[in-house]
Short mmCIF file of N, CA and C and ligand atoms in Angstrom, two decimals:
data_model
loop_
_atom_site.label_atom_id
_atom_site.label_comp_id
_atom_site.label_asym_id
_atom_site.label_seq_id
_atom_site.Cartn_x
_atom_site.Cartn_y
_atom_site.Cartn_z
N UNK K 1190 6.18 60.86 -71.61
CA UNK K 1190 5.19 61.84 -71.13
C UNK K 1190 4.17 61.18 -70.20
N UNK K 1191 3.83 61.89 -69.18
CA UNK K 1191 2.84 61.37 -68.25
C UNK K 1191 1.42 61.65 -68.75
N UNK K 1192 0.61 60.63 -68.68
CA UNK K 1192 -0.80 60.85 -68.99
C UNK K 1192 -1.45 61.67 -67.89
N UNK K 1193 -2.28 62.64 -68.23
CA UNK K 1193 -2.95 63.44 -67.20
C UNK K 1193 -3.98 62.63 -66.41
N UNK K 1194 -4.51 61.58 -67.01
CA UNK K 1194 -5.48 60.76 -66.27
C UNK K 1194 -4.79 59.54 -65.68
N UNK K 1195 -4.38 59.69 -64.46
CA UNK K 1195 -3.67 58.61 -63.77
C UNK K 1195 -4.61 57.45 -63.46
N UNK K 1196 -4.06 56.27 -63.60
CA UNK K 1196 -4.84 55.11 -63.19
C UNK K 1196 -4.81 55.00 -61.68
N UNK K 1197 -5.98 54.98 -61.08
CA UNK K 1197 -6.03 54.96 -59.61
C UNK K 1197 -6.60 53.64 -59.10
N UNK K 1198 -6.17 52.56 -59.67
CA UNK K 1198 -6.63 51.25 -59.22
C UNK K 1198 -6.30 51.00 -57.77
N UNK K 1199 -5.21 51.59 -57.33
CA UNK K 1199 -4.77 51.49 -55.95
C UNK K 1199 -5.89 51.88 -54.97
N UNK K 1200 -6.61 52.93 -55.29
CA UNK K 1200 -7.61 53.44 -54.36
C UNK K 1200 -8.88 52.61 -54.33
N UNK K 1201 -9.04 51.72 -55.29
CA UNK K 1201 -10.28 50.93 -55.29
C UNK K 1201 -10.31 49.94 -54.14
N UNK K 1202 -9.14 49.71 -53.51
CA UNK K 1202 -9.10 48.84 -52.34
C UNK K 1202 -9.71 49.52 -51.12
N UNK K 1203 -9.81 50.83 -51.19
CA UNK K 1203 -10.31 51.59 -50.05
C UNK K 1203 -11.82 51.59 -50.02
N UNK K 1204 -12.35 51.30 -48.86
CA UNK K 1204 -13.77 51.55 -48.65
C UNK K 1204 -13.86 52.68 -47.64
N UNK K 1205 -15.06 53.17 -47.43
CA UNK K 1205 -15.22 54.29 -46.51
C UNK K 1205 -14.82 53.94 -45.09
N UNK K 1206 -14.89 52.64 -44.76
CA UNK K 1206 -14.55 52.26 -43.39
C UNK K 1206 -13.20 51.53 -43.31
N UNK K 1207 -12.40 51.64 -44.36
CA UNK K 1207 -11.08 51.01 -44.35
C UNK K 1207 -10.19 51.66 -43.30
N UNK K 1208 -9.59 50.82 -42.47
CA UNK K 1208 -8.64 51.34 -41.47
C UNK K 1208 -7.23 51.19 -42.00
N UNK K 1209 -6.39 52.13 -41.66
CA UNK K 1209 -5.00 52.07 -42.11
C UNK K 1209 -4.08 52.22 -40.91
N UNK K 1210 -2.93 51.59 -41.03
CA UNK K 1210 -1.99 51.54 -39.93
C UNK K 1210 -0.69 52.23 -40.35
N UNK K 1211 -0.20 53.09 -39.48
CA UNK K 1211 1.08 53.76 -39.73
C UNK K 1211 2.21 52.74 -39.60
N UNK K 1212 3.06 52.66 -40.61
CA UNK K 1212 4.11 51.64 -40.52
C UNK K 1212 5.30 52.09 -39.69
N UNK K 1213 5.28 53.31 -39.22
CA UNK K 1213 6.35 53.78 -38.35
C UNK K 1213 6.02 53.50 -36.88
N UNK K 1214 4.81 53.91 -36.46
CA UNK K 1214 4.51 53.83 -35.03
C UNK K 1214 3.29 52.96 -34.73
N UNK K 1215 2.69 52.41 -35.78
CA UNK K 1215 1.53 51.52 -35.66
C UNK K 1215 0.26 52.22 -35.17
N UNK K 1216 0.25 53.53 -35.28
CA UNK K 1216 -1.02 54.23 -35.05
C UNK K 1216 -2.02 53.75 -36.10
N UNK K 1217 -3.26 53.54 -35.67
CA UNK K 1217 -4.30 53.11 -36.61
C UNK K 1217 -5.27 54.25 -36.87
N UNK K 1218 -5.43 54.59 -38.12
CA UNK K 1218 -6.47 55.56 -38.46
C UNK K 1218 -7.77 54.80 -38.67
N UNK K 1219 -8.75 55.09 -37.82
CA UNK K 1219 -10.05 54.44 -37.91
C UNK K 1219 -11.08 55.49 -38.33
N UNK K 1220 -11.66 55.33 -39.53
CA UNK K 1220 -12.61 56.33 -40.01
C UNK K 1220 -13.79 56.55 -39.07
N UNK K 1221 -14.14 55.52 -38.30
CA UNK K 1221 -15.22 55.67 -37.33
C UNK K 1221 -14.88 56.73 -36.28
N UNK K 1222 -13.60 56.87 -35.99
CA UNK K 1222 -13.16 57.78 -34.94
C UNK K 1222 -12.75 59.16 -35.49
N UNK K 1223 -12.27 59.18 -36.71
CA UNK K 1223 -11.68 60.41 -37.21
C UNK K 1223 -10.37 60.67 -36.48
N UNK K 1224 -9.95 61.90 -36.42
CA UNK K 1224 -8.69 62.24 -35.75
C UNK K 1224 -8.86 63.58 -35.03
N UNK K 1225 -9.01 63.49 -33.73
CA UNK K 1225 -9.21 64.70 -32.94
C UNK K 1225 -8.07 65.69 -33.07
N UNK K 1226 -6.87 65.16 -33.15
CA UNK K 1226 -5.68 66.02 -33.20
C UNK K 1226 -5.73 66.96 -34.40
N UNK K 1227 -6.12 66.39 -35.55
CA UNK K 1227 -6.17 67.20 -36.77
C UNK K 1227 -7.57 67.72 -37.06
N UNK K 1228 -8.46 67.56 -36.06
CA UNK K 1228 -9.84 68.01 -36.21
C UNK K 1228 -10.54 67.37 -37.40
N UNK K 1229 -10.30 66.08 -37.56
CA UNK K 1229 -10.99 65.31 -38.59
C UNK K 1229 -12.23 64.69 -37.93
N UNK K 1230 -13.39 65.00 -38.42
CA UNK K 1230 -14.60 64.47 -37.77
C UNK K 1230 -14.75 62.97 -37.98
N UNK K 1231 -15.44 62.29 -37.04
CA UNK K 1231 -15.69 60.86 -37.22
C UNK K 1231 -16.38 60.59 -38.56
N UNK K 1232 -16.16 59.38 -39.06
CA UNK K 1232 -16.72 58.92 -40.34
C UNK K 1232 -16.11 59.62 -41.54
N UNK K 1233 -14.87 60.04 -41.41
CA UNK K 1233 -14.14 60.57 -42.55
C UNK K 1233 -13.27 59.46 -43.13
N UNK K 1234 -13.55 59.02 -44.36
CA UNK K 1234 -12.70 57.97 -44.96
C UNK K 1234 -11.27 58.46 -45.16
N UNK K 1235 -10.34 57.51 -45.13
CA UNK K 1235 -8.93 57.88 -45.29
C UNK K 1235 -8.70 58.67 -46.58
N UNK K 1236 -9.40 58.27 -47.64
CA UNK K 1236 -9.23 58.94 -48.93
C UNK K 1236 -9.72 60.38 -48.91
N UNK K 1237 -10.52 60.73 -47.90
CA UNK K 1237 -11.05 62.10 -47.82
C UNK K 1237 -10.20 62.98 -46.92
N UNK K 1238 -9.16 62.41 -46.32
CA UNK K 1238 -8.29 63.23 -45.49
C UNK K 1238 -7.54 64.24 -46.35
N UNK K 1239 -7.28 65.42 -45.80
CA UNK K 1239 -6.52 66.41 -46.58
C UNK K 1239 -5.11 65.91 -46.88
N UNK K 1240 -4.54 66.37 -47.99
CA UNK K 1240 -3.21 65.90 -48.41
C UNK K 1240 -2.14 66.18 -47.37
N UNK K 1241 -2.35 67.23 -46.58
CA UNK K 1241 -1.33 67.59 -45.59
C UNK K 1241 -1.51 66.82 -44.28
N UNK K 1242 -2.52 65.94 -44.23
CA UNK K 1242 -2.74 65.16 -43.00
C UNK K 1242 -1.53 64.28 -42.72
N UNK K 1243 -1.14 64.22 -41.45
CA UNK K 1243 -0.01 63.38 -41.05
C UNK K 1243 -0.38 62.57 -39.83
N UNK K 1244 0.38 61.53 -39.62
CA UNK K 1244 0.17 60.70 -38.45
C UNK K 1244 0.23 61.57 -37.20
N UNK K 1245 -0.81 61.52 -36.36
CA UNK K 1245 -0.81 62.36 -35.16
C UNK K 1245 0.24 61.95 -34.14
N UNK K 1246 0.78 60.75 -34.27
CA UNK K 1246 1.77 60.29 -33.30
C UNK K 1246 3.21 60.52 -33.74
N UNK K 1247 3.49 60.31 -35.03
CA UNK K 1247 4.89 60.38 -35.44
C UNK K 1247 5.11 61.30 -36.63
N UNK K 1248 4.06 61.94 -37.13
CA UNK K 1248 4.20 62.94 -38.18
C UNK K 1248 4.56 62.34 -39.55
N UNK K 1249 4.34 61.04 -39.70
CA UNK K 1249 4.56 60.43 -41.02
C UNK K 1249 3.45 60.87 -41.98
N UNK K 1250 3.77 60.97 -43.26
CA UNK K 1250 2.70 61.39 -44.17
C UNK K 1250 1.85 60.20 -44.61
N UNK K 1251 0.81 60.49 -45.36
CA UNK K 1251 -0.21 59.48 -45.69
C UNK K 1251 0.37 58.28 -46.42
N UNK K 1252 1.44 58.51 -47.17
CA UNK K 1252 2.02 57.41 -47.95
C UNK K 1252 2.63 56.33 -47.06
N UNK K 1253 2.83 56.64 -45.78
CA UNK K 1253 3.40 55.66 -44.86
C UNK K 1253 2.34 54.75 -44.24
N UNK K 1254 1.10 54.96 -44.61
CA UNK K 1254 0.03 54.15 -44.03
C UNK K 1254 -0.31 52.95 -44.90
N UNK K 1255 -0.52 51.84 -44.24
CA UNK K 1255 -0.84 50.60 -44.93
C UNK K 1255 -2.27 50.18 -44.62
N UNK K 1256 -2.93 49.68 -45.65
CA UNK K 1256 -4.29 49.17 -45.45
C UNK K 1256 -4.25 47.93 -44.55
N UNK K 1257 -5.14 47.89 -43.58
CA UNK K 1257 -5.21 46.73 -42.70
C UNK K 1257 -6.18 45.71 -43.31
N UNK K 1258 -5.73 44.50 -43.43
CA UNK K 1258 -6.62 43.43 -43.90
C UNK K 1258 -7.43 42.92 -42.74
N UNK K 1259 -8.71 42.74 -42.98
CA UNK K 1259 -9.54 42.28 -41.87
C UNK K 1259 -10.13 40.92 -42.14
ZN1 LIG Z 1379 2.86 57.13 -37.07
#
Protein backbone atom coordinates (compact mmCIF):
# COMPACT_ATOMS: atom_id res chain seq x y z
CA UNK A 1 0.00 0.00 0.00
CA UNK A 2 1.16 3.47 -0.80
CA UNK A 3 1.47 5.93 2.01
CA UNK A 4 -0.60 9.07 1.32
CA UNK A 5 2.22 11.27 2.61
CA UNK A 6 4.93 10.90 0.02
CA UNK A 7 8.45 11.68 0.96
CA UNK A 8 9.48 14.64 -1.14
CA UNK A 9 13.17 14.83 -0.35
CA UNK A 10 13.75 15.20 -4.06
CA UNK A 11 12.25 18.67 -4.05
CA UNK A 12 14.45 19.96 -1.26
CA UNK A 13 17.21 20.38 -3.84
CA UNK A 14 15.11 23.04 -5.50
CA UNK A 15 15.49 26.64 -4.58
CA UNK A 16 13.36 29.41 -5.98
CA UNK A 17 16.10 30.34 -8.42
CA UNK A 18 17.08 26.80 -9.42
CA UNK A 19 17.48 26.49 -13.18
CA UNK A 20 16.62 23.27 -14.95
CA UNK A 21 17.68 21.98 -18.30
CA UNK A 22 15.59 19.91 -20.69
CA UNK A 23 17.46 16.70 -21.41
CA UNK A 24 15.93 16.40 -24.85
CA UNK A 25 16.70 19.78 -26.41
CA UNK A 26 18.77 21.52 -23.71
CA UNK A 27 16.29 24.32 -23.26
CA UNK A 28 16.99 25.95 -19.89
CA UNK A 29 14.15 27.02 -17.67
CA UNK A 30 15.35 30.08 -15.79
CA UNK A 31 12.99 31.25 -13.03
CA UNK A 32 14.30 34.79 -13.49
CA UNK A 33 12.85 34.76 -17.00
CA UNK A 34 9.74 32.65 -16.61
CA UNK A 35 8.34 31.31 -19.86
CA UNK A 36 6.65 33.66 -22.28
CA UNK A 37 5.32 30.83 -24.39
CA UNK A 38 3.29 29.38 -21.54
CA UNK A 39 2.63 32.80 -20.01
CA UNK A 40 4.66 32.01 -16.92
CA UNK A 41 5.66 35.29 -15.29
CA UNK A 42 9.29 35.98 -14.36
CA UNK A 43 10.40 34.78 -10.91
CA UNK A 44 8.26 31.66 -11.00
CA UNK A 45 10.18 28.77 -9.41
CA UNK A 46 10.20 25.50 -11.33
CA UNK A 47 8.27 23.84 -8.50
CA UNK A 48 5.48 26.39 -8.96
CA UNK A 49 4.97 25.62 -12.64
CA UNK A 50 1.62 24.02 -13.45
CA UNK A 51 1.67 20.23 -13.83
CA UNK A 52 0.74 20.53 -17.49
CA UNK A 53 3.72 22.79 -18.21
CA UNK A 54 5.94 21.42 -20.97
CA UNK A 55 9.18 22.36 -22.58
CA UNK A 56 8.39 25.25 -24.94
CA UNK A 57 10.87 23.90 -27.48
CA UNK A 58 10.26 20.17 -27.64
CA UNK A 59 7.09 19.55 -25.60
CA UNK A 60 8.82 17.30 -23.06
CA UNK A 61 7.11 17.17 -19.69
CA UNK A 62 8.57 18.41 -16.41
CA UNK A 63 10.03 15.03 -15.51
CA UNK A 64 12.49 15.40 -18.39
CA UNK A 65 14.14 18.39 -16.77
CA UNK A 66 17.36 18.09 -14.84
CA UNK A 67 18.61 20.40 -12.13
CA UNK A 68 21.65 22.35 -13.26
CA UNK A 69 24.55 22.35 -10.83
CA UNK A 70 26.16 25.71 -10.50
ZN1 LIG B 1 12.99 20.44 -24.51
